[in-house]
Each structure stands twice: as C-alpha cells, then as structure tokens.
Amino acid sequence: MDLLGDKLQVQQLEKHRMLIAPACCSSRYGLALLSSYGFFVAYSLRVNLSVAMVDMLNSTHQASGNHSGSVCAPHDSPAPPKYNQSASVYNWDSATQGWILGSFFYGYILTQIPGGYLAGRFGAKWLMGFGILGTVLFTLLTPLAADLGASYFIAVRVLEGIGEGVTFPAMYTMWAAWAPPLERSRLLTISYIGAQLGTVVVLPLSGEICFYMGWPYVFYLFGAVGLVWFILWAFLVFDSPNSHPRISEEERLYITNSLKNELSTTAGYIPWRAIVTSVPLLAIVVAHFSYNWTFYTLLTLLPTYMNDILGFSIQENGFLSALPYMGCALMAVLSGQVADYLRETCLYRTVIVRKSFSLIGMIGPAVFLVAAGYTGCNYKLAVTFLTISSALGGVSASGFNINHLDIAPSYAGILLGITNTFATIPGMVGPVIARALTHNNTIEEWQTVFYIAAAINVFGALFYTVFGRGKVQPWAVHTSYSHGD
C-alpha cells in the first residue's frame, strides 16, 4: 500500500474511533435485524419447494412412507398420519422436476439490474417491501397452481422470482446509505444471515409440515410469516439516516460523516461505460457465478439427494438438509466479525481480507463437496462433508459478496444487480443439468454433479484472487478515496 493510502486509512480509523455511535439499540443495527428477517422470508419462500417437492410426487415409496427406491438402505420412519393423504400428488418426471425447481430463477434474473436502478432512483425501502410482498402473494397461490398443472406451477414460480429479484439490489442500495465502511462486514453479514437462517429453519420445518399437515401448508404458513414482515418493514424502516424520524443525532452524524468521501456527488448520473468495462467488477461477477453454482445446486437438489441416494424420509430429510446451511450461517456471522477486526484493528488491506475470505469460502467447499460424493452409503460422513462444505462457503460472505460496496458504494445496488444477474444463471440451468445427469440416480452420476460444481468454484476463486480490488474505483466517486486497498 502506498504512503497516501496508509495515511488515509489511519485518519479514517482515528475518526471512526472518536465518532463511533453505540451499536446497542441503534437504527443501523435495527435495520440489519429487520432486513435479516426479510431475507429469512425471501429464502423460506424460495427453498420450501425443495422439500415439498419430495412429498408432491406420486411414487410408491413416498405413498407408503418408506424409501425402498433409494440407492442406499432406507431409514426407518413412521408412516404419515391418515389426514395427510388428502394432499394432491403429481406424476412429474425428472426433467419436469428440474424445470419446476429452476423456474424461480427465470423470473429472478429479470429484475436484478432494473432492481438496482429503481432502488437508486426511487428508494430501496418500498422496492424491497413490495418485491417480497409479491412473492408472498404468489406463494399463497402455489397449491392452486400445482393442481392446475405443471405449466401453471412454473408460471407462478417465475412470478415469485420476479418479485424476489429486486431484494438484494435494493438492500445493497440501502446499505450504501446506512453502513459505515468499517462496519460493513458486520452489518451485512447480520443482514444476509437471514437467508441462511431461512434455509436452516424452513428445510426441517417444511418436512414436519409435510408429514403432519400436508405439503400445501408449507406455502400457506410461510406466506403468512411474510405478511407479518411486510407490516413491520412498512412502519419501521427508512431509506436513509436523514429520513429516519427516530434516529439519534449522534448516529446520524456518525453514518453520514463516515460516508461523505465515498458517495458520488452527481445525483442521477450512472457511469455505465465504466461499470461494464470494470475489471474489478468482472472479478466479482465470475466469483459470484462460480459460488452460486454450488450453492444453488445444493439448495434445490440436496433434499432430492437425501431422498434418492441416502434414503431419508420426508421428515428426516428436512433436518439433515438444513445442517449445511446452519454451518454456513454461523460461519458467515463469524467471518463478518473477523473481517472487520482484521481491517480496523490489525490494519489489513481491504483487498487482502476480501481475497483471503473468498479463497477459503470457495476452494474449501469444493474439496469437501467432491469428498461427499465418495462416502457411498455412509450417510453420517456424507452429511458431515456436505455440512463442512457449506459452512466454509459462509466465509465468502465477507469476501467477494460485499466487495460491491468497497469498489463503488454509490452504485452498489446496480453492481449487485449486474453480478446477481450472472449469478442467477446457475439457479436456472444448474438443477436442469444436474437432473439430466442423474437420470438413473446413481452415486456415480451425483459424483459428476459434484465435480462440475467444485471445478467451477475453484476457477472463480482463482479469477477473483487475480483481478479483485478493494478500493473505491475512480469512476464511482469524484473525489477518489481509498480505505485500504
């Protein structure tokens, strides 16, 4: 780091320590908790289908409550109670299942870049609020759509994706106005842990709901949870510290002063040419795409793998499928604390922290994902390796995942929209490719799926390590400023 960069970082740290507003009961941490609840809702509505799908299919082993069709020996489980048998079941083949599981992402990809633009233009609060509300309403219609046919079901999932596609770009835009630079890792990992918690809670709970109540209630109950969130969000959240009526003056000044050198002074101007030709942004795009290939493959197909290969019932399936995401959530929060500690206290350069955490969070999961494919029917070892793989992936939450705010905080929502557009492609094609490769549901076929995901992960980690950056780019602010690249 050059001498000027050293001086700027030291000055920033001194000001940060002198002016920092308490975290307890603060508006910025209140926003982190409410946005975490929002992402909990978003992911609960996204992943509940992965478990419900197992119970929606008309097959002998599901109707009888056992798993005689699995590769490994089935695990004993009680038969579903009588009143669960009223739920409809469908004769969808593996190809149709792949399209249904991936259909959400066909809508999700459409609103990524528009979401970032609209959040910056009209405000992030209502964009995120109505986006999730739309997803909630279509979730409540899911059982009706499934009864009408697979094409209606796919259409509803696409519409859910359209609503949810604006959430991450909107939230990044909001954090650009709310997150002090040296608290970004902490605040954003608290915010986005809701996505992991949504997965952790919904996978096992969906299994229980399917077992005792029937799969339609998976969509009804989590839809109701989403309605409660929207009410809280509408009354308690504001787009910026300056528009918040209850924020303390101390906290408002702390946030605005910490960001004054990083935000663009030209309102409404978007340097599209510089953005699309930015190599640091390309590095994030490649890393995000690569990480999501593994993440979405497991997110949509892990319950199927548990059922078809390891022989777990619908009830056991949810609990074991949630373990990897529990590890991921814990590591994401821990990595946020460590990352900010390394930057603030140990004076590590931002770029070094981001790259180190990305390497650990992408190569580690690749190794253990491949290893999981060679555990055979040792289900304890398989679940252990899958859990370690996903847990290590949580470290990347403080790596490339929040690098958008480092290189261009003024345009973070748009940048996230761009990277998430490319990162949504794995969600669209990953399940389809994986189901095509696992037509016979053999262990060898699943090994191929894991190898592909691992190879893509490693490539993305290496590309980001070479081309990633950690400072605000000149095109993103008129007074070019560094906080430790």
CSV table of C-alpha atoms in Angstrom, one decimal:
chain,number,residue,atom,x,y,z
A,1,MET,CA,0.0,0.0,0.0
A,2,ASP,CA,1.3,3.5,-0.8
A,3,LEU,CA,2.0,6.1,1.8
A,4,LEU,CA,-1.1,8.1,0.8
A,5,GLY,CA,-3.2,5.0,1.3
A,6,ASP,CA,-1.7,4.4,4.7
A,7,LYS,CA,-2.3,7.9,5.8
A,8,LEU,CA,-5.9,7.9,4.6
A,9,GLN,CA,-6.6,4.6,6.4
A,10,VAL,CA,-5.1,5.8,9.6
A,11,GLN,CA,-7.1,9.0,9.5
A,12,GLN,CA,-10.2,7.1,8.8
A,13,LEU,CA,-9.6,4.7,11.7
A,14,GLU,CA,-8.9,7.6,14.1
A,15,LYS,CA,-12.2,9.4,13.1
A,16,HIS,CA,-14.1,6.1,13.3
A,17,ARG,CA,-12.9,5.5,16.9
A,18,MET,CA,-13.6,9.1,18.0
A,19,LEU,CA,-17.1,9.4,16.5
A,20,ILE,CA,-18.5,5.9,16.5
A,21,ALA,CA,-22.1,5.7,17.7
A,22,PRO,CA,-23.1,2.8,20.0
A,23,ALA,CA,-24.4,-0.3,18.3
A,24,CYS,CA,-26.9,-1.3,21.0
A,25,CYS,CA,-30.4,-0.2,20.1
A,26,SER,CA,-29.1,1.8,17.1
A,27,SER,CA,-31.1,2.3,14.0
A,28,ARG,CA,-28.5,0.8,11.7
A,29,TYR,CA,-28.5,-2.5,13.7
A,30,GLY,CA,-32.3,-2.4,13.8
A,31,LEU,CA,-32.2,-2.2,10.0
A,32,ALA,CA,-29.8,-5.1,10.0
A,33,LEU,CA,-32.2,-7.3,12.0
A,34,LEU,CA,-35.3,-6.3,10.0
A,35,SER,CA,-33.6,-6.9,6.7
A,36,SER,CA,-32.3,-10.2,8.1
A,37,TYR,CA,-36.0,-11.1,8.8
A,38,GLY,CA,-36.8,-10.0,5.2
A,39,PHE,CA,-34.2,-12.3,3.8
A,40,PHE,CA,-35.4,-15.1,6.0
A,41,VAL,CA,-38.8,-14.7,4.4
A,42,ALA,CA,-37.3,-14.5,0.9
A,43,TYR,CA,-35.3,-17.7,1.3
A,44,SER,CA,-38.1,-19.5,3.1
A,45,LEU,CA,-40.3,-18.9,0.1
A,46,ARG,CA,-37.5,-19.9,-2.2
A,47,VAL,CA,-36.4,-23.2,-0.7
A,48,ASN,CA,-39.7,-24.6,0.8
A,49,LEU,CA,-40.4,-26.2,-2.6
A,50,SER,CA,-37.2,-28.2,-2.4
A,51,VAL,CA,-38.7,-30.2,0.5
A,52,ALA,CA,-42.3,-30.0,-0.6
A,53,MET,CA,-41.4,-31.4,-4.0
A,54,VAL,CA,-40.4,-34.7,-2.4
A,55,ASP,CA,-43.9,-35.1,-1.0
A,56,MET,CA,-45.7,-33.8,-4.1
A,57,LEU,CA,-44.6,-36.6,-6.3
A,58,ASN,CA,-46.7,-39.7,-6.9
A,59,SER,CA,-44.4,-42.6,-6.2
A,60,THR,CA,-44.8,-45.8,-4.3
A,61,HIS,CA,-42.0,-45.2,-1.8
A,62,GLN,CA,-43.5,-41.8,-0.9
A,63,ALA,CA,-47.1,-43.0,-0.6
A,64,SER,CA,-46.1,-45.8,1.7
A,65,GLY,CA,-43.8,-43.6,3.8
A,66,ASN,CA,-40.6,-45.7,3.1
A,67,HIS,CA,-37.7,-45.2,0.7
A,68,SER,CA,-37.3,-48.6,-1.0
A,69,GLY,CA,-36.4,-46.8,-4.2
A,70,SER,CA,-33.2,-45.1,-2.8
A,71,VAL,CA,-29.7,-46.3,-3.7
A,72,CYS,CA,-28.8,-46.8,0.0
A,73,ALA,CA,-30.7,-48.8,2.6
A,74,PRO,CA,-33.8,-46.9,3.7
A,75,HIS,CA,-34.0,-45.5,7.2
A,76,ASP,CA,-36.9,-46.4,9.4
A,77,SER,CA,-39.6,-43.7,9.8
A,78,PRO,CA,-43.2,-43.7,10.8
A,79,ALA,CA,-45.9,-43.6,8.1
A,80,PRO,CA,-47.6,-40.3,7.5
A,81,PRO,CA,-50.8,-39.9,9.5
A,82,LYS,CA,-54.1,-40.5,7.7
A,83,TYR,CA,-55.2,-36.9,7.4
A,84,ASN,CA,-52.0,-36.1,5.4
A,85,GLN,CA,-53.2,-38.3,2.5
A,86,SER,CA,-55.6,-35.7,1.2
A,87,ALA,CA,-52.9,-33.6,-0.4
A,88,SER,CA,-52.6,-33.9,-4.1
A,89,VAL,CA,-49.7,-35.8,-5.8
A,90,TYR,CA,-48.4,-35.4,-9.3
A,91,ASN,CA,-46.8,-37.6,-12.0
A,92,TRP,CA,-43.9,-35.3,-12.9
A,93,ASP,CA,-40.8,-36.9,-14.4
A,94,SER,CA,-37.2,-35.9,-13.5
A,95,ALA,CA,-37.0,-33.4,-16.4
A,96,THR,CA,-40.2,-31.6,-15.3
A,97,GLN,CA,-39.0,-31.6,-11.8
A,98,GLY,CA,-35.8,-29.9,-12.9
A,99,TRP,CA,-37.7,-27.2,-14.8
A,100,ILE,CA,-40.0,-26.6,-11.8
A,101,LEU,CA,-37.1,-26.3,-9.4
A,102,GLY,CA,-35.3,-23.9,-11.7
A,103,SER,CA,-38.3,-21.8,-12.9
A,104,PHE,CA,-38.0,-19.4,-9.9
A,105,PHE,CA,-34.7,-18.2,-11.3
A,106,TYR,CA,-36.1,-17.4,-14.7
A,107,GLY,CA,-38.1,-14.6,-13.1
A,108,TYR,CA,-35.4,-13.8,-10.6
A,109,ILE,CA,-32.9,-12.9,-13.3
A,110,LEU,CA,-35.2,-10.4,-15.0
A,111,THR,CA,-35.3,-7.9,-12.2
A,112,GLN,CA,-31.7,-7.8,-10.9
A,113,ILE,CA,-30.4,-4.9,-12.9
A,114,PRO,CA,-33.7,-3.0,-13.0
A,115,GLY,CA,-33.9,-3.5,-9.2
A,116,GLY,CA,-30.6,-1.8,-8.6
A,117,TYR,CA,-31.5,1.1,-10.9
A,118,LEU,CA,-35.0,1.6,-9.5
A,119,ALA,CA,-33.7,1.4,-5.9
A,120,GLY,CA,-31.3,4.2,-6.6
A,121,ARG,CA,-33.9,6.2,-8.4
A,122,PHE,CA,-37.0,5.8,-6.2
A,123,GLY,CA,-35.7,4.4,-2.9
A,124,ALA,CA,-35.0,0.9,-1.7
A,125,LYS,CA,-37.5,0.6,1.1
A,126,TRP,CA,-40.7,0.1,-0.9
A,127,LEU,CA,-39.0,-1.7,-3.8
A,128,MET,CA,-37.8,-4.4,-1.4
A,129,GLY,CA,-41.1,-4.4,0.5
A,130,PHE,CA,-43.3,-4.8,-2.5
A,131,GLY,CA,-40.9,-7.2,-4.1
A,132,ILE,CA,-41.2,-9.7,-1.2
A,133,LEU,CA,-44.9,-9.0,-0.7
A,134,GLY,CA,-45.4,-10.0,-4.4
A,135,THR,CA,-43.5,-13.2,-3.7
A,136,VAL,CA,-45.6,-13.9,-0.6
A,137,LEU,CA,-48.9,-13.5,-2.6
A,138,PHE,CA,-47.9,-15.9,-5.3
A,139,THR,CA,-46.6,-18.4,-2.8
A,140,LEU,CA,-50.1,-18.5,-1.3
A,141,LEU,CA,-51.4,-19.4,-4.8
A,142,THR,CA,-48.9,-22.2,-5.3
A,143,PRO,CA,-51.1,-25.1,-4.3
A,144,LEU,CA,-53.9,-23.9,-6.7
A,145,ALA,CA,-51.3,-23.5,-9.5
A,146,ALA,CA,-49.9,-27.0,-8.9
A,147,ASP,CA,-53.5,-28.5,-9.2
A,148,LEU,CA,-54.0,-26.7,-12.5
A,149,GLY,CA,-50.9,-28.2,-14.0
A,150,ALA,CA,-47.1,-28.1,-14.2
A,151,SER,CA,-47.1,-25.1,-16.6
A,152,TYR,CA,-49.2,-23.0,-14.2
A,153,PHE,CA,-46.9,-24.1,-11.4
A,154,ILE,CA,-43.9,-23.0,-13.4
A,155,ALA,CA,-45.5,-19.6,-14.2
A,156,VAL,CA,-46.3,-18.9,-10.6
A,157,ARG,CA,-42.7,-19.7,-9.6
A,158,VAL,CA,-41.4,-17.4,-12.3
A,159,LEU,CA,-43.6,-14.6,-11.0
A,160,GLU,CA,-42.3,-15.3,-7.4
A,161,GLY,CA,-38.8,-14.9,-8.8
A,162,ILE,CA,-39.6,-11.6,-10.5
A,163,GLY,CA,-40.8,-10.2,-7.1
A,164,GLU,CA,-37.8,-11.5,-5.2
A,165,GLY,CA,-35.2,-10.4,-7.8
A,166,VAL,CA,-35.2,-6.8,-6.6
A,167,THR,CA,-34.4,-7.7,-2.9
A,168,PHE,CA,-30.6,-8.0,-3.0
A,169,PRO,CA,-30.0,-4.9,-5.3
A,170,ALA,CA,-32.4,-2.9,-3.2
A,171,MET,CA,-30.8,-3.9,0.1
A,172,TYR,CA,-27.3,-3.1,-1.2
A,173,THR,CA,-28.5,0.3,-2.3
A,174,MET,CA,-29.9,0.8,1.2
A,175,TRP,CA,-26.7,-0.3,2.9
A,176,ALA,CA,-24.7,2.2,0.7
A,177,ALA,CA,-26.5,4.9,2.7
A,178,TRP,CA,-26.6,3.1,6.1
A,179,ALA,CA,-23.4,1.1,6.6
A,180,PRO,CA,-20.2,2.9,7.8
A,181,PRO,CA,-17.2,1.5,5.8
A,182,LEU,CA,-15.5,-0.2,8.8
A,183,GLU,CA,-18.8,-1.9,9.9
A,184,ARG,CA,-19.8,-3.2,6.5
A,185,SER,CA,-18.8,-6.8,7.1
A,186,ARG,CA,-20.6,-7.0,10.4
A,187,LEU,CA,-23.8,-5.2,9.3
A,188,LEU,CA,-24.1,-7.1,6.0
A,189,THR,CA,-23.4,-10.5,7.5
A,190,ILE,CA,-26.1,-9.9,10.1
A,191,SER,CA,-28.5,-8.8,7.3
A,192,TYR,CA,-27.8,-11.6,5.0
A,193,ILE,CA,-27.6,-14.3,7.6
A,194,GLY,CA,-31.4,-14.2,7.4
A,195,ALA,CA,-31.1,-16.0,4.0
A,196,GLN,CA,-29.1,-18.8,5.7
A,197,LEU,CA,-31.5,-19.0,8.7
A,198,GLY,CA,-34.4,-19.1,6.3
A,199,THR,CA,-32.9,-22.2,4.8
A,200,VAL,CA,-31.9,-23.7,8.2
A,201,VAL,CA,-35.4,-23.3,9.6
A,202,VAL,CA,-37.5,-24.0,6.6
A,203,LEU,CA,-35.9,-27.2,5.4
A,204,PRO,CA,-36.6,-29.2,8.6
A,205,LEU,CA,-39.9,-27.3,9.4
A,206,SER,CA,-41.2,-28.0,5.9
A,207,GLY,CA,-40.5,-31.7,6.4
A,208,GLU,CA,-42.6,-31.6,9.6
A,209,ILE,CA,-45.4,-29.6,8.0
A,210,CYS,CA,-45.5,-32.1,5.1
A,211,PHE,CA,-45.6,-35.0,7.5
A,212,TYR,CA,-48.3,-33.8,9.8
A,213,MET,CA,-50.3,-31.3,7.7
A,214,GLY,CA,-49.6,-31.9,4.1
A,215,TRP,CA,-47.4,-30.1,1.6
A,216,PRO,CA,-49.9,-27.2,0.8
A,217,TYR,CA,-49.4,-25.8,4.3
A,218,VAL,CA,-45.7,-25.3,3.6
A,219,PHE,CA,-46.7,-22.5,1.3
A,220,TYR,CA,-49.6,-21.2,3.4
A,221,LEU,CA,-47.7,-20.9,6.7
A,222,PHE,CA,-44.6,-19.3,5.3
A,223,GLY,CA,-46.7,-16.9,3.2
A,224,ALA,CA,-48.3,-15.7,6.4
A,225,VAL,CA,-44.9,-15.1,8.0
A,226,GLY,CA,-44.1,-13.0,5.0
A,227,LEU,CA,-47.2,-10.8,5.5
A,228,VAL,CA,-46.1,-10.1,9.1
A,229,TRP,CA,-42.7,-9.0,7.9
A,230,PHE,CA,-44.1,-6.6,5.3
A,231,ILE,CA,-46.2,-4.8,8.0
A,232,LEU,CA,-43.1,-4.3,10.2
A,233,TRP,CA,-40.9,-3.2,7.3
A,234,ALA,CA,-43.5,-0.6,6.2
A,235,PHE,CA,-43.6,1.1,9.5
A,236,LEU,CA,-40.1,0.8,10.9
A,237,VAL,CA,-37.7,1.2,8.0
A,238,PHE,CA,-36.5,4.3,6.2
A,239,ASP,CA,-34.3,4.8,3.1
A,240,SER,CA,-31.5,6.8,4.8
A,241,PRO,CA,-30.4,8.1,8.2
A,242,ASN,CA,-31.5,11.6,7.2
A,243,SER,CA,-35.1,10.4,6.5
A,244,HIS,CA,-35.4,8.3,9.7
A,245,PRO,CA,-37.5,10.2,12.3
A,246,ARG,CA,-36.3,8.3,15.4
A,247,ILE,CA,-32.6,8.0,14.8
A,248,SER,CA,-30.3,9.8,17.3
A,249,GLU,CA,-28.4,12.8,16.1
A,250,GLU,CA,-25.1,11.1,17.2
A,251,GLU,CA,-25.7,8.1,15.0
A,252,ARG,CA,-27.0,10.1,12.0
A,253,LEU,CA,-23.8,12.2,12.0
A,254,TYR,CA,-21.6,9.2,12.5
A,255,ILE,CA,-23.0,7.4,9.5
A,256,THR,CA,-23.2,10.4,7.2
A,257,ASN,CA,-19.7,11.6,8.1
A,258,SER,CA,-18.2,8.2,7.5
A,259,LEU,CA,-19.7,8.0,4.1
A,260,LYS,CA,-19.2,11.6,2.8
A,261,ASN,CA,-15.9,10.8,1.0
A,262,GLU,CA,-17.3,7.7,-0.7
A,263,LEU,CA,-20.6,8.6,-2.3
A,264,SER,CA,-20.9,10.2,-5.7
A,265,THR,CA,-21.7,13.9,-5.7
A,266,THR,CA,-23.5,13.6,-9.0
A,267,ALA,CA,-27.1,12.6,-8.3
A,268,GLY,CA,-28.8,10.6,-11.1
A,269,TYR,CA,-25.6,10.0,-13.1
A,270,ILE,CA,-24.6,6.4,-13.7
A,271,PRO,CA,-21.3,5.8,-15.5
A,272,TRP,CA,-22.5,2.7,-17.4
A,273,ARG,CA,-19.5,2.5,-19.7
A,274,ALA,CA,-17.0,2.5,-16.8
A,275,ILE,CA,-19.2,0.0,-14.9
A,276,VAL,CA,-19.5,-2.6,-17.7
A,277,THR,CA,-15.7,-2.3,-18.5
A,278,SER,CA,-14.6,-2.5,-14.9
A,279,VAL,CA,-12.2,-5.5,-14.3
A,280,PRO,CA,-12.8,-5.5,-10.5
A,281,LEU,CA,-16.5,-5.8,-11.2
A,282,LEU,CA,-15.8,-8.7,-13.7
A,283,ALA,CA,-13.9,-10.4,-10.9
A,284,ILE,CA,-16.9,-10.2,-8.6
A,285,VAL,CA,-19.2,-11.5,-11.5
A,286,VAL,CA,-17.0,-14.6,-12.0
A,287,ALA,CA,-16.7,-15.3,-8.3
A,288,HIS,CA,-20.4,-14.8,-7.7
A,289,PHE,CA,-21.4,-17.0,-10.6
A,290,SER,CA,-19.0,-19.8,-9.6
A,291,TYR,CA,-20.0,-19.8,-5.9
A,292,ASN,CA,-23.7,-19.8,-6.8
A,293,TRP,CA,-23.3,-22.8,-9.0
A,294,THR,CA,-22.5,-24.9,-5.9
A,295,PHE,CA,-24.9,-23.1,-3.7
A,296,TYR,CA,-28.0,-23.4,-5.9
A,297,THR,CA,-27.2,-27.0,-6.9
A,298,LEU,CA,-27.3,-27.9,-3.2
A,299,LEU,CA,-30.2,-25.6,-2.3
A,300,THR,CA,-32.5,-27.1,-4.9
A,301,LEU,CA,-31.4,-30.7,-5.0
A,302,LEU,CA,-30.0,-31.6,-1.6
A,303,PRO,CA,-33.4,-32.9,-0.4
A,304,THR,CA,-33.6,-35.0,-3.6
A,305,TYR,CA,-30.1,-36.4,-2.9
A,306,MET,CA,-31.0,-37.2,0.7
A,307,ASN,CA,-34.1,-39.0,-0.5
A,308,ASP,CA,-33.0,-40.8,-3.7
A,309,ILE,CA,-29.4,-41.7,-2.6
A,310,LEU,CA,-29.2,-41.7,1.1
A,311,GLY,CA,-32.7,-43.0,1.7
A,312,PHE,CA,-34.1,-40.4,4.2
A,313,SER,CA,-37.8,-39.9,4.7
A,314,ILE,CA,-39.5,-36.6,4.2
A,315,GLN,CA,-39.4,-35.9,7.9
A,316,GLU,CA,-35.7,-36.8,8.4
A,317,ASN,CA,-34.8,-35.1,5.0
A,318,GLY,CA,-35.5,-31.6,6.2
A,319,PHE,CA,-33.5,-31.8,9.3
A,320,LEU,CA,-30.4,-33.2,7.6
A,321,SER,CA,-30.7,-30.9,4.6
A,322,ALA,CA,-30.7,-27.9,7.0
A,323,LEU,CA,-27.4,-28.8,8.7
A,324,PRO,CA,-25.1,-27.5,5.9
A,325,TYR,CA,-26.9,-24.1,6.0
A,326,MET,CA,-26.7,-23.9,9.8
A,327,GLY,CA,-23.0,-24.2,9.5
A,328,CYS,CA,-23.0,-21.6,6.7
A,329,ALA,CA,-25.0,-19.1,8.8
A,330,LEU,CA,-22.6,-19.5,11.8
A,331,MET,CA,-19.5,-19.1,9.7
A,332,ALA,CA,-21.0,-16.1,7.8
A,333,VAL,CA,-21.6,-14.2,11.1
A,334,LEU,CA,-18.2,-15.2,12.5
A,335,SER,CA,-16.4,-14.2,9.3
A,336,GLY,CA,-18.0,-10.7,9.4
A,337,GLN,CA,-16.7,-10.1,12.9
A,338,VAL,CA,-13.2,-11.3,12.0
A,339,ALA,CA,-13.0,-9.4,8.7
A,340,ASP,CA,-13.8,-6.1,10.3
A,341,TYR,CA,-11.4,-6.8,13.1
A,342,LEU,CA,-8.6,-7.5,10.6
A,343,ARG,CA,-9.3,-4.3,8.7
A,344,GLU,CA,-10.0,-2.0,11.7
A,345,THR,CA,-7.6,-3.3,14.4
A,346,CYS,CA,-4.9,-5.2,12.5
A,347,LEU,CA,-4.9,-2.7,9.6
A,348,TYR,CA,-5.0,-5.4,7.0
A,349,ARG,CA,-5.8,-4.0,3.5
A,350,THR,CA,-9.4,-4.5,2.4
A,351,VAL,CA,-8.4,-6.3,-0.8
A,352,ILE,CA,-6.3,-8.8,1.2
A,353,VAL,CA,-9.2,-9.6,3.5
A,354,ARG,CA,-11.7,-9.9,0.7
A,355,LYS,CA,-9.5,-12.2,-1.4
A,356,SER,CA,-8.4,-14.4,1.6
A,357,PHE,CA,-12.0,-14.9,2.7
A,358,SER,CA,-13.1,-15.7,-0.9
A,359,LEU,CA,-10.4,-18.3,-1.3
A,360,ILE,CA,-11.3,-20.1,1.9
A,361,GLY,CA,-15.1,-19.7,1.1
A,362,MET,CA,-14.8,-21.2,-2.4
A,363,ILE,CA,-12.0,-23.7,-2.5
A,364,GLY,CA,-12.8,-25.3,0.9
A,365,PRO,CA,-16.4,-26.1,-0.2
A,366,ALA,CA,-15.2,-27.5,-3.5
A,367,VAL,CA,-12.9,-30.0,-1.7
A,368,PHE,CA,-15.5,-31.3,0.7
A,369,LEU,CA,-18.2,-31.4,-1.9
A,370,VAL,CA,-16.2,-33.8,-4.0
A,371,ALA,CA,-15.3,-35.8,-0.9
A,372,ALA,CA,-19.0,-36.1,-0.1
A,373,GLY,CA,-19.5,-37.9,-3.4
A,374,TYR,CA,-17.1,-40.7,-2.3
A,375,THR,CA,-18.7,-41.5,1.0
A,376,GLY,CA,-21.0,-44.1,-0.6
A,377,CYS,CA,-23.8,-45.0,1.8
A,378,ASN,CA,-22.0,-43.8,4.9
A,379,TYR,CA,-24.7,-41.2,5.5
A,380,LYS,CA,-23.1,-39.7,8.6
A,381,LEU,CA,-19.9,-39.0,6.7
A,382,ALA,CA,-21.8,-37.7,3.7
A,383,VAL,CA,-23.8,-35.3,5.8
A,384,THR,CA,-20.7,-34.2,7.7
A,385,PHE,CA,-18.8,-33.4,4.5
A,386,LEU,CA,-21.8,-31.5,3.0
A,387,THR,CA,-22.1,-29.5,6.2
A,388,ILE,CA,-18.4,-28.6,6.2
A,389,SER,CA,-18.6,-27.7,2.6
A,390,SER,CA,-21.5,-25.3,3.1
A,391,ALA,CA,-20.1,-23.9,6.3
A,392,LEU,CA,-16.8,-23.0,4.7
A,393,GLY,CA,-18.9,-21.3,1.9
A,394,GLY,CA,-20.2,-18.9,4.6
A,395,VAL,CA,-16.7,-17.4,4.9
A,396,SER,CA,-17.2,-15.8,1.4
A,397,ALA,CA,-19.9,-13.6,2.9
A,398,SER,CA,-17.1,-11.3,3.9
A,399,GLY,CA,-15.2,-11.8,0.7
A,400,PHE,CA,-16.4,-11.1,-2.9
A,401,ASN,CA,-20.0,-11.0,-1.6
A,402,ILE,CA,-19.8,-7.4,-0.2
A,403,ASN,CA,-17.0,-6.2,-2.4
A,404,HIS,CA,-19.5,-4.2,-4.4
A,405,LEU,CA,-19.7,-1.7,-1.5
A,406,ASP,CA,-15.9,-1.5,-1.4
A,407,ILE,CA,-15.4,-0.6,-5.1
A,408,ALA,CA,-18.5,1.6,-5.7
A,409,PRO,CA,-20.7,2.3,-2.8
A,410,SER,CA,-22.8,4.8,-4.7
A,411,TYR,CA,-23.7,2.2,-7.3
A,412,ALA,CA,-23.7,-0.9,-5.1
A,413,GLY,CA,-27.3,-1.8,-5.9
A,414,ILE,CA,-26.7,-1.6,-9.7
A,415,LEU,CA,-23.4,-3.6,-9.3
A,416,LEU,CA,-25.1,-6.2,-7.3
A,417,GLY,CA,-27.9,-6.3,-9.9
A,418,ILE,CA,-25.3,-7.0,-12.6
A,419,THR,CA,-23.4,-9.6,-10.7
A,420,ASN,CA,-26.5,-11.3,-9.4
A,421,THR,CA,-27.9,-11.5,-12.9
A,422,PHE,CA,-25.0,-13.6,-14.0
A,423,ALA,CA,-25.1,-15.4,-10.6
A,424,THR,CA,-28.7,-16.4,-11.2
A,425,ILE,CA,-27.8,-18.4,-14.3
A,426,PRO,CA,-26.6,-21.3,-12.2
A,427,GLY,CA,-30.0,-21.4,-10.5
A,428,MET,CA,-31.7,-21.6,-13.9
A,429,VAL,CA,-29.5,-24.2,-15.5
A,430,GLY,CA,-27.9,-26.0,-12.6
A,431,PRO,CA,-30.9,-28.0,-11.4
A,432,VAL,CA,-31.8,-28.9,-15.0
A,433,ILE,CA,-28.3,-30.1,-15.8
A,434,ALA,CA,-28.0,-31.9,-12.5
A,435,ARG,CA,-31.3,-33.8,-13.0
A,436,ALA,CA,-30.3,-34.6,-16.6
A,437,LEU,CA,-27.0,-36.0,-15.3
A,438,THR,CA,-28.7,-38.0,-12.5
A,439,HIS,CA,-31.5,-39.6,-14.6
A,440,ASN,CA,-30.7,-43.1,-13.1
A,441,ASN,CA,-29.9,-41.7,-9.6
A,442,THR,CA,-26.7,-43.5,-9.2
A,443,ILE,CA,-23.8,-42.4,-6.9
A,444,GLU,CA,-21.5,-42.1,-9.9
A,445,GLU,CA,-23.9,-39.7,-11.6
A,446,TRP,CA,-24.0,-37.5,-8.5
A,447,GLN,CA,-20.2,-37.6,-8.3
A,448,THR,CA,-20.2,-35.9,-11.7
A,449,VAL,CA,-22.6,-33.2,-10.5
A,450,PHE,CA,-20.3,-32.5,-7.5
A,451,TYR,CA,-17.1,-32.5,-9.7
A,452,ILE,CA,-18.6,-29.9,-12.0
A,453,ALA,CA,-19.7,-27.6,-9.2
A,454,ALA,CA,-16.3,-27.9,-7.5
A,455,ALA,CA,-14.3,-27.1,-10.7
A,456,ILE,CA,-16.4,-24.0,-11.3
A,457,ASN,CA,-15.9,-22.9,-7.7
A,458,VAL,CA,-12.1,-23.3,-7.9
A,459,PHE,CA,-11.9,-21.4,-11.1
A,460,GLY,CA,-14.0,-18.5,-9.7
A,461,ALA,CA,-11.8,-18.3,-6.6
A,462,LEU,CA,-8.6,-18.1,-8.6
A,463,PHE,CA,-10.0,-15.5,-11.1
A,464,TYR,CA,-11.2,-13.2,-8.2
A,465,THR,CA,-7.8,-13.6,-6.5
A,466,VAL,CA,-6.0,-12.3,-9.6
A,467,PHE,CA,-8.4,-9.5,-10.6
A,468,GLY,CA,-10.3,-8.4,-7.5
A,469,ARG,CA,-9.8,-5.0,-5.9
A,470,GLY,CA,-10.7,-3.4,-2.5
A,471,LYS,CA,-10.7,0.4,-3.1
A,472,VAL,CA,-13.3,2.8,-4.4
A,473,GLN,CA,-12.9,3.0,-8.2
A,474,PRO,CA,-12.2,6.4,-9.7
A,475,TRP,CA,-15.4,6.2,-11.8
A,476,ALA,CA,-17.5,5.7,-8.6
A,477,VAL,CA,-16.7,8.9,-6.9
A,478,HIS,CA,-15.4,12.3,-8.0
A,479,THR,CA,-13.1,12.6,-5.0
A,480,SER,CA,-11.2,9.3,-5.4
A,481,TYR,CA,-10.7,7.8,-2.0
A,482,SER,CA,-9.2,4.6,-0.7
A,483,HIS,CA,-9.8,2.8,2.6
A,484,GLY,CA,-7.0,0.3,2.4
A,485,ASP,CA,-6.6,-1.4,-0.9
